[in-house]
Amino acid sequence: MRGLRLIDKLVVVVNTLAAFLLLLSYGLSFLPPKQFGFLSVLSLGVPVLIVLNLLFVIYWLVKLKKQFLISLVVLILGFNYVTSLYQYSGENNALQTDNFTVMSYNVRLFNLFDWIDENNLEKKILDLVKRERPDILAIQEYHKNEQFNLDGYYKYESLSGDRVQSGQAIYSKYPIIDSGAIEFPNTANNAIFIDVVIHKDTVRVYNLHLQSSKINTSSSSFKQESSENLLNRISRTFQIQQSQSELFLEHQKASPYTTIIAGDFNNTPYSYVYGRIKGNFKDAFEEAGTGFGTTYDFRWFPLRIDFILVDNTFEVEEFKTFNNKYSDHYPVKATLNLHP
């Protein structure tokens, strides 16, 4: 560090620490939360570490110092992690005549308990869906609502609860030839599926909703909760998610059909459960998305926790993340081609 001023020497120390933590985080997706509960929580900080290291690269480049290599090398080693955070440009393929669209949306019970101070959100959600007219629509945190009436669709739903019946639903323009649910113990979360015939191919569509840690950065209870309690709560949630993902994967691997997985994973692309569920599937955002792809309204940094994953039979032609704030989640939509 010869030739550096004292302040820059301190920056090197902080830079090296940030680069080391990012490098360490690359292995977090391989650590099961049941065995490494606390470490699994660190995966939530990966977006911050990526941005921080990018800022260090810029800082040293402006100063024309070779120390920019500290973070640059680590960012290159984790290039797939960087592209999971931000896509510079999506695919711009010529759309085929036999493509179809899949939308996923956590509607938060259509604002049943007035979490958002805005009227008629259920109608606004319905209007959005009608404008987009997805061929398949996967909804999480769904409940029966008289205003949410979609003509021209078949529907499968799985609801539970006494006071408020809620759960997951899938709407499809294609006739549903089979359907079912994968129940997760001791929770209202679950996974459901439908089988449909698209262009003479049978396709299975899963709608998956994993356990939530129920973090709300705008609530006073979040601000009052101790760091230790918060970390323990998130760790327990990730362990539950691991059990739920294992039940889901057991069911999914027995499917003989071409498969689409849509839903709210309540975890990031850097997590163990995402890595296990994704497997060899394509992440539609990484294939054709743009920008940060933020799907959850989190105050401090972009979170992408809602996904559309497709097996290699599909080509992802387009991907869109909406910015309509009708829920605490933003809907996502993929245009797919079954015969690229």
mmCIF file of C-alpha atoms in Angstrom:
data_model
loop_
_atom_site.group_PDB
_atom_site.id
_atom_site.type_symbol
_atom_site.label_atom_id
_atom_site.label_comp_id
_atom_site.label_asym_id
_atom_site.label_seq_id
_atom_site.Cartn_x
_atom_site.Cartn_y
_atom_site.Cartn_z
ATOM 1 C CA MET A 1 0.000 0.000 0.000
ATOM 2 C CA ARG A 2 2.940 2.261 -0.611
ATOM 3 C CA GLY A 3 2.046 5.663 -1.970
ATOM 4 C CA LEU A 4 -1.457 5.632 -0.466
ATOM 5 C CA ARG A 5 -2.638 8.278 1.948
ATOM 6 C CA LEU A 6 -3.801 7.174 5.393
ATOM 7 C CA ILE A 7 -7.483 7.528 4.463
ATOM 8 C CA ASP A 8 -6.967 5.329 1.399
ATOM 9 C CA LYS A 9 -5.190 2.721 3.489
ATOM 10 C CA LEU A 10 -8.265 2.567 5.701
ATOM 11 C CA VAL A 11 -10.449 2.251 2.580
ATOM 12 C CA VAL A 12 -8.296 -0.698 1.457
ATOM 13 C CA VAL A 13 -8.969 -2.459 4.770
ATOM 14 C CA VAL A 14 -12.722 -1.952 4.498
ATOM 15 C CA ASN A 15 -12.636 -2.878 0.797
ATOM 16 C CA THR A 16 -10.769 -6.104 1.524
ATOM 17 C CA LEU A 17 -13.279 -7.030 4.221
ATOM 18 C CA ALA A 18 -16.238 -6.360 1.880
ATOM 19 C CA ALA A 19 -14.615 -8.413 -0.891
ATOM 20 C CA PHE A 20 -13.913 -11.292 1.499
ATOM 21 C CA LEU A 21 -17.495 -11.307 2.793
ATOM 22 C CA LEU A 22 -18.861 -11.330 -0.760
ATOM 23 C CA LEU A 23 -16.542 -14.177 -1.699
ATOM 24 C CA LEU A 24 -17.676 -16.067 1.405
ATOM 25 C CA SER A 25 -21.327 -15.444 0.522
ATOM 26 C CA TYR A 26 -20.950 -17.323 -2.760
ATOM 27 C CA GLY A 27 -20.960 -20.543 -0.776
ATOM 28 C CA LEU A 28 -24.015 -19.747 1.341
ATOM 29 C CA SER A 29 -26.452 -21.238 -1.185
ATOM 30 C CA PHE A 30 -24.861 -24.634 -0.580
ATOM 31 C CA LEU A 31 -25.315 -24.560 3.202
ATOM 32 C CA PRO A 32 -28.603 -26.108 4.437
ATOM 33 C CA PRO A 33 -30.325 -23.775 6.940
ATOM 34 C CA LYS A 34 -31.079 -26.728 9.231
ATOM 35 C CA GLN A 35 -27.340 -27.167 9.796
ATOM 36 C CA PHE A 36 -26.166 -23.590 9.260
ATOM 37 C CA GLY A 37 -29.080 -21.469 10.429
ATOM 38 C CA PHE A 38 -27.220 -18.272 11.256
ATOM 39 C CA LEU A 39 -24.989 -18.353 8.165
ATOM 40 C CA SER A 40 -28.015 -18.836 5.907
ATOM 41 C CA VAL A 41 -29.368 -15.476 7.093
ATOM 42 C CA LEU A 42 -26.274 -13.767 5.671
ATOM 43 C CA SER A 43 -27.540 -14.527 2.154
ATOM 44 C CA LEU A 44 -29.955 -11.597 2.596
ATOM 45 C CA GLY A 45 -26.985 -9.248 2.600
ATOM 46 C CA VAL A 46 -25.555 -10.368 -0.746
ATOM 47 C CA PRO A 47 -27.185 -7.527 -2.770
ATOM 48 C CA VAL A 48 -25.658 -4.969 -0.403
ATOM 49 C CA LEU A 49 -22.225 -6.582 -0.693
ATOM 50 C CA ILE A 50 -22.430 -6.604 -4.498
ATOM 51 C CA VAL A 51 -23.328 -2.904 -4.634
ATOM 52 C CA LEU A 52 -20.662 -2.050 -2.051
ATOM 53 C CA ASN A 53 -17.945 -3.825 -4.037
ATOM 54 C CA LEU A 54 -19.064 -2.140 -7.247
ATOM 55 C CA LEU A 55 -18.687 1.221 -5.493
ATOM 56 C CA PHE A 56 -15.165 0.275 -4.394
ATOM 57 C CA VAL A 57 -14.260 -0.595 -7.998
ATOM 58 C CA ILE A 58 -15.491 2.823 -9.137
ATOM 59 C CA TYR A 59 -13.680 4.564 -6.270
ATOM 60 C CA TRP A 60 -10.295 3.079 -7.165
ATOM 61 C CA LEU A 61 -10.785 3.539 -10.913
ATOM 62 C CA VAL A 62 -11.448 7.236 -10.394
ATOM 63 C CA LYS A 63 -8.207 7.406 -8.423
ATOM 64 C CA LEU A 64 -6.402 5.315 -11.085
ATOM 65 C CA LYS A 65 -5.245 2.851 -8.438
ATOM 66 C CA LYS A 66 -4.709 -0.864 -8.985
ATOM 67 C CA GLN A 67 -6.661 -1.607 -5.797
ATOM 68 C CA PHE A 68 -9.789 -1.736 -7.992
ATOM 69 C CA LEU A 69 -8.756 -5.339 -8.659
ATOM 70 C CA ILE A 70 -9.606 -6.341 -5.061
ATOM 71 C CA SER A 71 -13.349 -6.127 -5.678
ATOM 72 C CA LEU A 72 -13.320 -6.612 -9.444
ATOM 73 C CA VAL A 73 -11.811 -10.094 -9.218
ATOM 74 C CA VAL A 74 -14.396 -11.150 -6.620
ATOM 75 C CA LEU A 75 -17.260 -9.717 -8.699
ATOM 76 C CA ILE A 76 -16.028 -11.575 -11.795
ATOM 77 C CA LEU A 77 -15.790 -14.814 -9.829
ATOM 78 C CA GLY A 78 -19.421 -14.366 -8.850
ATOM 79 C CA PHE A 79 -20.674 -13.015 -12.158
ATOM 80 C CA ASN A 80 -23.865 -15.110 -11.973
ATOM 81 C CA TYR A 81 -24.633 -13.525 -8.610
ATOM 82 C CA VAL A 82 -24.245 -10.040 -10.067
ATOM 83 C CA THR A 83 -26.593 -10.821 -12.961
ATOM 84 C CA SER A 84 -29.128 -12.224 -10.482
ATOM 85 C CA LEU A 85 -29.212 -8.765 -8.919
ATOM 86 C CA TYR A 86 -29.298 -6.681 -12.087
ATOM 87 C CA GLN A 87 -29.857 -7.403 -15.769
ATOM 88 C CA TYR A 88 -28.501 -4.843 -18.207
ATOM 89 C CA SER A 89 -30.853 -5.747 -21.026
ATOM 90 C CA GLY A 90 -33.396 -8.445 -21.652
ATOM 91 C CA GLU A 91 -33.771 -10.726 -24.617
ATOM 92 C CA ASN A 92 -35.284 -9.093 -27.652
ATOM 93 C CA ASN A 93 -36.282 -12.149 -29.586
ATOM 94 C CA ALA A 94 -38.804 -12.043 -32.381
ATOM 95 C CA LEU A 95 -41.975 -13.306 -30.759
ATOM 96 C CA GLN A 96 -43.288 -16.588 -32.134
ATOM 97 C CA THR A 97 -46.915 -17.228 -32.957
ATOM 98 C CA ASP A 98 -47.112 -20.175 -30.571
ATOM 99 C CA ASN A 99 -45.798 -18.388 -27.479
ATOM 100 C CA PHE A 100 -47.802 -18.024 -24.271
ATOM 101 C CA THR A 101 -47.523 -15.978 -21.100
ATOM 102 C CA VAL A 102 -47.288 -16.809 -17.403
ATOM 103 C CA MET A 103 -47.848 -14.247 -14.642
ATOM 104 C CA SER A 104 -47.179 -14.658 -10.923
ATOM 105 C CA TYR A 105 -48.575 -12.289 -8.300
ATOM 106 C CA ASN A 106 -48.779 -12.269 -4.509
ATOM 107 C CA VAL A 107 -51.915 -10.139 -4.054
ATOM 108 C CA ARG A 108 -51.794 -10.015 -0.222
ATOM 109 C CA LEU A 109 -55.474 -10.963 0.147
ATOM 110 C CA PHE A 110 -56.447 -8.084 -2.181
ATOM 111 C CA ASN A 111 -55.632 -5.664 0.669
ATOM 112 C CA LEU A 112 -58.393 -7.192 2.776
ATOM 113 C CA PHE A 113 -57.117 -5.608 6.000
ATOM 114 C CA ASP A 114 -56.242 -2.206 4.495
ATOM 115 C CA TRP A 115 -52.465 -2.529 4.748
ATOM 116 C CA ILE A 116 -52.270 -0.048 1.863
ATOM 117 C CA ASP A 117 -54.274 3.151 2.290
ATOM 118 C CA GLU A 118 -55.944 3.045 -1.103
ATOM 119 C CA ASN A 119 -59.450 2.116 -2.193
ATOM 120 C CA ASN A 120 -60.554 -0.573 -4.662
ATOM 121 C CA LEU A 121 -57.217 -2.330 -4.937
ATOM 122 C CA GLU A 122 -58.914 -5.617 -5.807
ATOM 123 C CA LYS A 123 -60.465 -3.939 -8.860
ATOM 124 C CA LYS A 124 -57.129 -2.368 -9.814
ATOM 125 C CA ILE A 125 -55.457 -5.766 -9.606
ATOM 126 C CA LEU A 126 -58.237 -7.220 -11.754
ATOM 127 C CA ASP A 127 -57.862 -4.406 -14.309
ATOM 128 C CA LEU A 128 -54.101 -5.045 -14.469
ATOM 129 C CA VAL A 129 -54.630 -8.758 -15.083
ATOM 130 C CA LYS A 130 -57.257 -8.054 -17.732
ATOM 131 C CA ARG A 131 -54.898 -5.664 -19.529
ATOM 132 C CA GLU A 132 -52.091 -8.203 -19.551
ATOM 133 C CA ARG A 133 -54.340 -11.229 -20.262
ATOM 134 C CA PRO A 134 -51.783 -13.857 -19.212
ATOM 135 C CA ASP A 135 -52.499 -17.357 -20.464
ATOM 136 C CA ILE A 136 -51.658 -18.693 -16.994
ATOM 137 C CA LEU A 137 -51.911 -16.707 -13.749
ATOM 138 C CA ALA A 138 -50.482 -17.963 -10.443
ATOM 139 C CA ILE A 139 -51.746 -16.064 -7.388
ATOM 140 C CA GLN A 140 -50.389 -16.316 -3.857
ATOM 141 C CA GLU A 141 -52.214 -15.088 -0.726
ATOM 142 C CA TYR A 142 -55.470 -15.373 -2.630
ATOM 143 C CA HIS A 143 -58.942 -15.314 -1.174
ATOM 144 C CA LYS A 144 -62.361 -15.405 -2.784
ATOM 145 C CA ASN A 145 -63.420 -11.945 -3.839
ATOM 146 C CA GLU A 146 -66.572 -11.054 -5.726
ATOM 147 C CA GLN A 147 -64.843 -8.279 -7.660
ATOM 148 C CA PHE A 148 -62.055 -10.558 -8.887
ATOM 149 C CA ASN A 149 -63.972 -12.285 -11.659
ATOM 150 C CA LEU A 150 -61.939 -13.482 -14.649
ATOM 151 C CA ASP A 151 -64.001 -14.617 -17.609
ATOM 152 C CA GLY A 152 -62.526 -17.077 -20.063
ATOM 153 C CA TYR A 153 -60.328 -18.850 -17.511
ATOM 154 C CA TYR A 154 -60.377 -22.228 -15.808
ATOM 155 C CA LYS A 155 -59.351 -22.127 -12.147
ATOM 156 C CA TYR A 156 -57.895 -24.345 -9.460
ATOM 157 C CA GLU A 157 -57.584 -23.072 -5.898
ATOM 158 C CA SER A 158 -56.547 -24.425 -2.526
ATOM 159 C CA LEU A 159 -57.810 -22.449 0.476
ATOM 160 C CA SER A 160 -57.701 -22.901 4.223
ATOM 161 C CA GLY A 161 -58.568 -20.963 7.372
ATOM 162 C CA ASP A 162 -61.629 -20.307 9.501
ATOM 163 C CA ARG A 163 -62.144 -16.557 9.644
ATOM 164 C CA VAL A 164 -60.597 -15.830 6.243
ATOM 165 C CA GLN A 165 -60.307 -18.548 3.623
ATOM 166 C CA SER A 166 -57.016 -17.925 1.839
ATOM 167 C CA GLY A 167 -54.320 -19.745 -0.075
ATOM 168 C CA GLN A 168 -53.142 -20.144 -3.654
ATOM 169 C CA ALA A 169 -54.936 -20.174 -7.014
ATOM 170 C CA ILE A 170 -54.018 -20.790 -10.645
ATOM 171 C CA TYR A 171 -56.063 -19.429 -13.546
ATOM 172 C CA SER A 172 -55.567 -20.919 -16.997
ATOM 173 C CA LYS A 173 -56.947 -20.252 -20.465
ATOM 174 C CA TYR A 174 -56.107 -23.870 -21.235
ATOM 175 C CA PRO A 175 -58.410 -26.602 -19.898
ATOM 176 C CA ILE A 176 -57.069 -28.137 -16.686
ATOM 177 C CA ILE A 177 -56.727 -31.904 -17.067
ATOM 178 C CA ASP A 178 -55.351 -32.545 -13.582
ATOM 179 C CA SER A 179 -54.618 -30.571 -10.424
ATOM 180 C CA GLY A 180 -53.607 -30.985 -6.828
ATOM 181 C CA ALA A 181 -51.964 -29.513 -3.734
ATOM 182 C CA ILE A 182 -48.838 -30.219 -1.717
ATOM 183 C CA GLU A 183 -49.664 -29.417 1.876
ATOM 184 C CA PHE A 184 -46.980 -28.062 4.195
ATOM 185 C CA PRO A 185 -47.414 -28.918 7.904
ATOM 186 C CA ASN A 186 -48.403 -26.300 10.501
ATOM 187 C CA THR A 187 -48.824 -23.414 8.068
ATOM 188 C CA ALA A 188 -51.221 -21.869 5.581
ATOM 189 C CA ASN A 189 -48.472 -21.922 2.943
ATOM 190 C CA ASN A 190 -48.476 -24.662 0.351
ATOM 191 C CA ALA A 191 -47.846 -25.497 -3.295
ATOM 192 C CA ILE A 192 -50.492 -26.290 -5.887
ATOM 193 C CA PHE A 193 -50.246 -27.487 -9.465
ATOM 194 C CA ILE A 194 -52.253 -27.855 -12.640
ATOM 195 C CA ASP A 195 -51.617 -29.916 -15.778
ATOM 196 C CA VAL A 196 -52.650 -28.319 -19.076
ATOM 197 C CA VAL A 197 -52.142 -29.154 -22.736
ATOM 198 C CA ILE A 198 -50.301 -26.426 -24.647
ATOM 199 C CA HIS A 199 -49.735 -27.014 -28.373
ATOM 200 C CA LYS A 200 -50.188 -30.776 -27.904
ATOM 201 C CA ASP A 201 -47.694 -30.894 -25.007
ATOM 202 C CA THR A 202 -48.764 -31.560 -21.441
ATOM 203 C CA VAL A 203 -47.281 -28.910 -19.162
ATOM 204 C CA ARG A 204 -47.311 -28.904 -15.363
ATOM 205 C CA VAL A 205 -47.510 -25.501 -13.699
ATOM 206 C CA TYR A 206 -46.674 -25.173 -10.003
ATOM 207 C CA ASN A 207 -47.672 -22.244 -7.818
ATOM 208 C CA LEU A 208 -45.354 -22.259 -4.810
ATOM 209 C CA HIS A 209 -45.585 -20.115 -1.674
ATOM 210 C CA LEU A 210 -42.895 -20.734 0.937
ATOM 211 C CA GLN A 211 -42.908 -19.631 4.568
ATOM 212 C CA SER A 212 -42.593 -15.909 5.269
ATOM 213 C CA SER A 213 -40.426 -14.364 7.985
ATOM 214 C CA LYS A 214 -43.037 -11.548 8.164
ATOM 215 C CA ILE A 215 -40.509 -8.725 8.109
ATOM 216 C CA ASN A 216 -42.160 -5.340 7.767
ATOM 217 C CA THR A 217 -39.633 -2.504 7.814
ATOM 218 C CA SER A 218 -42.350 0.114 8.208
ATOM 219 C CA SER A 219 -43.769 -1.297 11.434
ATOM 220 C CA SER A 220 -42.731 -0.158 14.890
ATOM 221 C CA SER A 221 -42.417 -3.768 16.070
ATOM 222 C CA PHE A 222 -39.614 -4.336 13.545
ATOM 223 C CA LYS A 223 -37.693 -1.323 14.855
ATOM 224 C CA GLN A 224 -38.122 -2.454 18.459
ATOM 225 C CA GLU A 225 -37.106 -6.072 17.860
ATOM 226 C CA SER A 226 -33.549 -6.905 18.915
ATOM 227 C CA SER A 227 -31.048 -7.996 16.284
ATOM 228 C CA GLU A 228 -30.643 -11.362 17.997
ATOM 229 C CA ASN A 229 -34.375 -12.080 17.981
ATOM 230 C CA LEU A 230 -34.685 -10.969 14.373
ATOM 231 C CA LEU A 231 -31.813 -13.194 13.238
ATOM 232 C CA ASN A 232 -33.232 -16.162 15.153
ATOM 233 C CA ARG A 233 -36.660 -15.633 13.598
ATOM 234 C CA ILE A 234 -35.293 -15.435 10.074
ATOM 235 C CA SER A 235 -33.095 -18.477 10.704
ATOM 236 C CA ARG A 236 -36.114 -20.521 11.867
ATOM 237 C CA THR A 237 -38.066 -19.365 8.808
ATOM 238 C CA PHE A 238 -35.283 -20.508 6.466
ATOM 239 C CA GLN A 239 -35.235 -23.889 8.187
ATOM 240 C CA ILE A 240 -38.986 -24.241 7.643
ATOM 241 C CA GLN A 241 -38.512 -23.213 4.022
ATOM 242 C CA GLN A 242 -35.940 -25.971 3.596
ATOM 243 C CA SER A 243 -38.443 -28.575 4.831
ATOM 244 C CA GLN A 244 -41.136 -27.149 2.549
ATOM 245 C CA SER A 245 -38.820 -27.135 -0.461
ATOM 246 C CA GLU A 246 -37.915 -30.769 0.206
ATOM 247 C CA LEU A 247 -41.597 -31.745 0.145
ATOM 248 C CA PHE A 248 -42.085 -29.772 -3.043
ATOM 249 C CA LEU A 249 -39.048 -31.238 -4.799
ATOM 250 C CA GLU A 250 -40.099 -34.770 -3.911
ATOM 251 C CA HIS A 251 -43.396 -34.129 -5.678
ATOM 252 C CA GLN A 252 -41.914 -32.189 -8.593
ATOM 253 C CA LYS A 253 -39.278 -34.788 -9.427
ATOM 254 C CA ALA A 254 -41.991 -37.425 -9.816
ATOM 255 C CA SER A 255 -43.715 -35.357 -12.513
ATOM 256 C CA PRO A 256 -43.342 -36.736 -16.054
ATOM 257 C CA TYR A 257 -44.232 -33.413 -17.674
ATOM 258 C CA THR A 258 -42.520 -30.301 -18.920
ATOM 259 C CA THR A 259 -42.609 -27.966 -15.916
ATOM 260 C CA ILE A 260 -43.026 -24.328 -14.935
ATOM 261 C CA ILE A 261 -42.522 -23.210 -11.323
ATOM 262 C CA ALA A 262 -43.993 -19.837 -10.367
ATOM 263 C CA GLY A 263 -44.464 -18.260 -6.985
ATOM 264 C CA ASP A 264 -43.301 -16.390 -3.938
ATOM 265 C CA PHE A 265 -40.272 -18.108 -2.399
ATOM 266 C CA ASN A 266 -39.888 -15.514 0.385
ATOM 267 C CA ASN A 267 -36.153 -15.774 -0.190
ATOM 268 C CA THR A 268 -33.540 -14.407 -2.550
ATOM 269 C CA PRO A 269 -31.663 -15.900 -5.523
ATOM 270 C CA TYR A 270 -28.673 -16.338 -3.203
ATOM 271 C CA SER A 271 -30.447 -18.678 -0.805
ATOM 272 C CA TYR A 272 -30.223 -22.424 -0.331
ATOM 273 C CA VAL A 273 -33.911 -23.031 -1.073
ATOM 274 C CA TYR A 274 -33.803 -21.064 -4.320
ATOM 275 C CA GLY A 275 -30.732 -22.984 -5.454
ATOM 276 C CA ARG A 276 -32.339 -26.334 -4.689
ATOM 277 C CA ILE A 277 -35.647 -25.478 -6.363
ATOM 278 C CA LYS A 278 -34.025 -23.900 -9.410
ATOM 279 C CA GLY A 279 -31.679 -26.801 -10.043
ATOM 280 C CA ASN A 280 -31.214 -26.976 -13.817
ATOM 281 C CA PHE A 281 -34.233 -24.770 -14.514
ATOM 282 C CA LYS A 282 -33.958 -21.364 -16.170
ATOM 283 C CA ASP A 283 -34.753 -18.246 -14.157
ATOM 284 C CA ALA A 284 -36.943 -16.195 -16.509
ATOM 285 C CA PHE A 285 -35.622 -12.904 -15.120
ATOM 286 C CA GLU A 286 -32.016 -13.903 -15.740
ATOM 287 C CA GLU A 287 -32.934 -15.020 -19.255
ATOM 288 C CA ALA A 288 -34.834 -11.938 -20.394
ATOM 289 C CA GLY A 289 -35.301 -9.440 -17.544
ATOM 290 C CA THR A 290 -34.076 -5.865 -17.163
ATOM 291 C CA GLY A 291 -32.990 -3.758 -14.208
ATOM 292 C CA PHE A 292 -33.080 -4.981 -10.611
ATOM 293 C CA GLY A 293 -36.245 -7.028 -11.068
ATOM 294 C CA THR A 294 -37.481 -5.976 -7.623
ATOM 295 C CA THR A 295 -40.572 -7.956 -6.638
ATOM 296 C CA TYR A 296 -40.973 -7.044 -2.962
ATOM 297 C CA ASP A 297 -41.500 -3.588 -1.491
ATOM 298 C CA PHE A 298 -38.579 -3.571 0.944
ATOM 299 C CA ARG A 299 -37.459 -0.192 2.188
ATOM 300 C CA TRP A 300 -33.693 -0.458 2.059
ATOM 301 C CA PHE A 301 -32.628 -2.384 -1.030
ATOM 302 C CA PRO A 302 -34.105 -4.294 -3.986
ATOM 303 C CA LEU A 303 -35.413 -7.743 -3.156
ATOM 304 C CA ARG A 304 -36.322 -10.308 -5.797
ATOM 305 C CA ILE A 305 -38.229 -13.093 -4.066
ATOM 306 C CA ASP A 306 -40.911 -13.900 -6.669
ATOM 307 C CA PHE A 307 -39.849 -16.142 -9.526
ATOM 308 C CA ILE A 308 -40.850 -17.871 -12.722
ATOM 309 C CA LEU A 309 -38.618 -20.868 -13.402
ATOM 310 C CA VAL A 310 -38.888 -23.032 -16.511
ATOM 311 C CA ASP A 311 -37.172 -26.215 -17.600
ATOM 312 C CA ASN A 312 -34.904 -26.274 -20.614
ATOM 313 C CA THR A 313 -37.733 -27.204 -22.958
ATOM 314 C CA PHE A 314 -38.791 -23.555 -22.946
ATOM 315 C CA GLU A 315 -37.296 -20.462 -24.485
ATOM 316 C CA VAL A 316 -37.875 -17.281 -22.455
ATOM 317 C CA GLU A 317 -38.680 -14.576 -24.990
ATOM 318 C CA GLU A 318 -39.668 -11.722 -22.689
ATOM 319 C CA PHE A 319 -39.809 -10.978 -18.981
ATOM 320 C CA LYS A 320 -41.458 -8.041 -17.253
ATOM 321 C CA THR A 321 -41.523 -6.871 -13.650
ATOM 322 C CA PHE A 322 -44.388 -4.470 -12.961
ATOM 323 C CA ASN A 323 -44.203 -1.484 -10.605
ATOM 324 C CA ASN A 324 -47.893 -1.305 -9.660
ATOM 325 C CA LYS A 325 -48.040 -0.955 -5.880
ATOM 326 C CA TYR A 326 -51.288 -2.807 -5.243
ATOM 327 C CA SER A 327 -49.689 -5.254 -2.787
ATOM 328 C CA ASP A 328 -46.410 -5.589 -0.907
ATOM 329 C CA HIS A 329 -45.284 -7.630 -3.938
ATOM 330 C CA TYR A 330 -44.975 -6.656 -7.581
ATOM 331 C CA PRO A 331 -46.257 -9.020 -10.279
ATOM 332 C CA VAL A 332 -43.948 -10.659 -12.811
ATOM 333 C CA LYS A 333 -44.752 -11.983 -16.262
ATOM 334 C CA ALA A 334 -42.818 -14.200 -18.687
ATOM 335 C CA THR A 335 -43.456 -14.858 -22.369
ATOM 336 C CA LEU A 336 -42.464 -18.426 -23.162
ATOM 337 C CA ASN A 337 -42.064 -20.525 -26.284
ATOM 338 C CA LEU A 338 -42.445 -24.262 -25.946
ATOM 339 C CA HIS A 339 -40.953 -24.972 -29.395
ATOM 340 C CA PRO A 340 -38.074 -22.527 -29.948
#
